[in-house]
Amino acid sequence: MSCQLTIRRATVEDAPYIFSIIQKAFKEYSKMIGQTNLEALSETVEDIAKAIQTKTVFVAVMNGNIVGTVRLSIDGDEAYLSRFAVDSDSQNTGIGKSLMNEVDAYLKKMNVKKVTLHTSSKHDVLMRFYYGIGFYVEAIETDRGYLRARMVKEYR
């Protein structure tokens, strides 16, 4: 049996599945960084449905099941990436990289010059992942009560 992965734009009907993946992934992230008041964990299915309608949200689908997601906000030639999550049972299988490749292609098509994200600077696995796909640390911020790396990737 082959596993077929597709990346597509999310629909409002995907919101409950995206909610489940974000909750699971960000609870694990929260434990790893020792921070419990993450904005992602207070989001509702309705919030996600609204984001799908007002922002660009991609999902990774494997064998009919949503296994990953990422959200983009575009403002002119800059974008902000958030809610990047892959189901824990599907991590380290290339799904995250496939999602980010789709993000790259989309942002280039939209003539975006720079994409920014935040992640805990203590989460070495995510830091290495982002470095490996071309992001660099632009600043370290403490505005949320923990050390967050503001990471940037530039497109030319």
GROMACS .gro file of C-alpha atoms in nm:
model
  156
    1MET     CA    1   0.000   0.000   0.000
    2SER     CA    2   0.149   0.334  -0.102
    3CYS     CA    3   0.102   0.651   0.099
    4GLN     CA    4  -0.004   0.942  -0.116
    5LEU     CA    5   0.061   1.291   0.018
    6THR     CA    6  -0.110   1.595  -0.128
    7ILE     CA    7  -0.087   1.957  -0.019
    8ARG     CA    8  -0.391   2.176  -0.086
    9ARG     CA    9  -0.566   2.489   0.032
   10ALA     CA   10  -0.783   2.430   0.336
   11THR     CA   11  -1.160   2.458   0.321
   12VAL     CA   12  -1.393   2.555   0.606
   13GLU     CA   13  -1.492   2.188   0.631
   14ASP     CA   14  -1.131   2.111   0.728
   15ALA     CA   15  -1.147   2.332   1.040
   16PRO     CA   16  -1.229   2.055   1.295
   17TYR     CA   17  -0.941   1.839   1.167
   18ILE     CA   18  -0.700   2.133   1.167
   19PHE     CA   19  -0.815   2.215   1.521
   20SER     CA   20  -0.734   1.861   1.635
   21ILE     CA   21  -0.385   1.867   1.480
   22ILE     CA   22  -0.303   2.211   1.622
   23GLN     CA   23  -0.423   2.114   1.969
   24LYS     CA   24  -0.218   1.795   1.974
   25ALA     CA   25   0.098   1.950   1.827
   26PHE     CA   26   0.091   2.269   2.035
   27LYS     CA   27   0.025   2.078   2.360
   28GLU     CA   28   0.346   1.884   2.292
   29TYR     CA   29   0.527   2.206   2.196
   30SER     CA   30   0.395   2.370   2.515
   31LYS     CA   31   0.537   2.089   2.730
   32MET     CA   32   0.874   2.101   2.554
   33ILE     CA   33   0.918   2.473   2.609
   34GLY     CA   34   0.756   2.490   2.953
   35GLN     CA   35   0.494   2.745   2.847
   36THR     CA   36   0.124   2.678   2.894
   37ASN     CA   37  -0.046   2.997   2.775
   38LEU     CA   38   0.005   2.960   2.401
   39GLU     CA   39  -0.236   3.151   2.179
   40ALA     CA   40  -0.276   2.849   1.949
   41LEU     CA   41  -0.423   2.643   2.233
   42SER     CA   42  -0.704   2.891   2.295
   43GLU     CA   43  -0.819   2.889   1.934
   44THR     CA   44  -1.160   2.738   1.856
   45VAL     CA   45  -1.285   2.554   1.548
   46GLU     CA   46  -1.474   2.874   1.462
   47ASP     CA   47  -1.150   3.077   1.485
   48ILE     CA   48  -0.983   2.834   1.246
   49ALA     CA   49  -1.278   2.848   1.004
   50LYS     CA   50  -1.250   3.228   1.004
   51ALA     CA   51  -0.873   3.207   0.942
   52ILE     CA   52  -0.939   2.978   0.644
   53GLN     CA   53  -1.168   3.245   0.500
   54THR     CA   54  -0.939   3.543   0.567
   55LYS     CA   55  -0.586   3.402   0.538
   56THR     CA   56  -0.405   3.138   0.335
   57VAL     CA   57  -0.418   2.797   0.504
   58PHE     CA   58  -0.268   2.482   0.359
   59VAL     CA   59  -0.324   2.124   0.470
   60ALA     CA   60  -0.125   1.809   0.408
   61VAL     CA   61  -0.348   1.512   0.330
   62MET     CA   62  -0.225   1.154   0.344
   63ASN     CA   63  -0.455   0.871   0.242
   64GLY     CA   64  -0.758   1.096   0.287
   65ASN     CA   65  -0.661   1.222   0.634
   66ILE     CA   66  -0.536   1.571   0.721
   67VAL     CA   67  -0.197   1.523   0.884
   68GLY     CA   68  -0.049   1.873   0.876
   69THR     CA   69  -0.128   2.241   0.838
   70VAL     CA   70   0.027   2.585   0.805
   71ARG     CA   71  -0.121   2.935   0.800
   72LEU     CA   72   0.000   3.244   0.613
   73SER     CA   73  -0.088   3.611   0.641
   74ILE     CA   74   0.033   3.819   0.347
   75ASP     CA   75   0.077   4.195   0.364
   76GLY     CA   76   0.225   4.341   0.047
   77ASP     CA   77   0.559   4.172  -0.018
   78GLU     CA   78   0.590   4.027   0.334
   79ALA     CA   79   0.424   3.725   0.492
   80TYR     CA   80   0.386   3.582   0.840
   81LEU     CA   81   0.377   3.205   0.892
   82SER     CA   82   0.193   3.054   1.189
   83ARG     CA   83   0.015   2.743   1.315
   84PHE     CA   84   0.262   2.510   1.145
   85ALA     CA   85   0.178   2.165   1.279
   86VAL     CA   86   0.217   1.804   1.175
   87ASP     CA   87   0.032   1.524   1.351
   88SER     CA   88   0.275   1.363   1.596
   89ASP     CA   89   0.219   1.018   1.442
   90SER     CA   90   0.332   1.156   1.105
   91GLN     CA   91   0.633   1.364   1.209
   92ASN     CA   92   0.978   1.300   1.061
   93THR     CA   93   0.828   1.164   0.739
   94GLY     CA   94   0.879   1.468   0.515
   95ILE     CA   95   0.529   1.611   0.558
   96GLY     CA   96   0.652   1.931   0.721
   97LYS     CA   97   0.909   1.984   0.449
   98SER     CA   98   0.644   1.922   0.182
   99LEU     CA   99   0.416   2.181   0.343
  100MET     CA  100   0.701   2.432   0.357
  101ASN     CA  101   0.792   2.363  -0.008
  102GLU     CA  102   0.432   2.448  -0.099
  103VAL     CA  103   0.457   2.765   0.111
  104ASP     CA  104   0.777   2.864  -0.074
  105ALA     CA  105   0.620   2.809  -0.416
  106TYR     CA  106   0.305   2.999  -0.319
  107LEU     CA  107   0.490   3.295  -0.166
  108LYS     CA  108   0.719   3.326  -0.468
  109LYS     CA  109   0.412   3.323  -0.695
  110MET     CA  110   0.262   3.600  -0.480
  111ASN     CA  111   0.586   3.803  -0.515
  112VAL     CA  112   0.656   3.788  -0.142
  113LYS     CA  113   1.012   3.891  -0.060
  114LYS     CA  114   1.026   3.784   0.305
  115VAL     CA  115   0.842   3.545   0.536
  116THR     CA  116   0.868   3.565   0.914
  117LEU     CA  117   0.776   3.317   1.188
  118HIS     CA  118   0.826   3.278   1.561
  119THR     CA  119   0.934   2.965   1.744
  120SER     CA  120   1.083   2.886   2.082
  121SER     CA  121   1.459   2.928   2.063
  122LYS     CA  122   1.485   2.637   2.310
  123HIS     CA  123   1.315   2.393   2.071
  124ASP     CA  124   1.629   2.262   1.902
  125VAL     CA  125   1.446   2.027   1.663
  126LEU     CA  126   1.233   2.307   1.519
  127MET     CA  127   1.526   2.550   1.511
  128ARG     CA  128   1.730   2.299   1.309
  129PHE     CA  129   1.433   2.231   1.080
  130TYR     CA  130   1.386   2.600   1.004
  131TYR     CA  131   1.760   2.657   0.954
  132GLY     CA  132   1.765   2.360   0.717
  133ILE     CA  133   1.500   2.514   0.492
  134GLY     CA  134   1.661   2.856   0.468
  135PHE     CA  135   1.539   3.056   0.769
  136TYR     CA  136   1.773   3.255   0.993
  137VAL     CA  137   1.726   3.418   1.334
  138GLU     CA  138   1.658   3.788   1.296
  139ALA     CA  139   1.594   3.855   1.667
  140ILE     CA  140   1.515   3.694   2.001
  141GLU     CA  141   1.200   3.825   2.168
  142THR     CA  142   1.051   3.779   2.516
  143ASP     CA  143   0.713   3.948   2.463
  144ARG     CA  144   0.521   3.626   2.532
  145GLY     CA  145   0.708   3.540   2.852
  146TYR     CA  146   0.958   3.300   2.695
  147LEU     CA  147   1.248   3.320   2.451
  148ARG     CA  148   1.110   3.324   2.097
  149ALA     CA  149   1.324   3.334   1.789
  150ARG     CA  150   1.192   3.561   1.516
  151MET     CA  151   1.305   3.375   1.208
  152VAL     CA  152   1.309   3.508   0.853
  153LYS     CA  153   1.345   3.361   0.507
  154GLU     CA  154   1.408   3.588   0.212
  155TYR     CA  155   1.309   3.525  -0.148
  156ARG     CA  156   1.494   3.690  -0.435
   0.00000   0.00000   0.00000
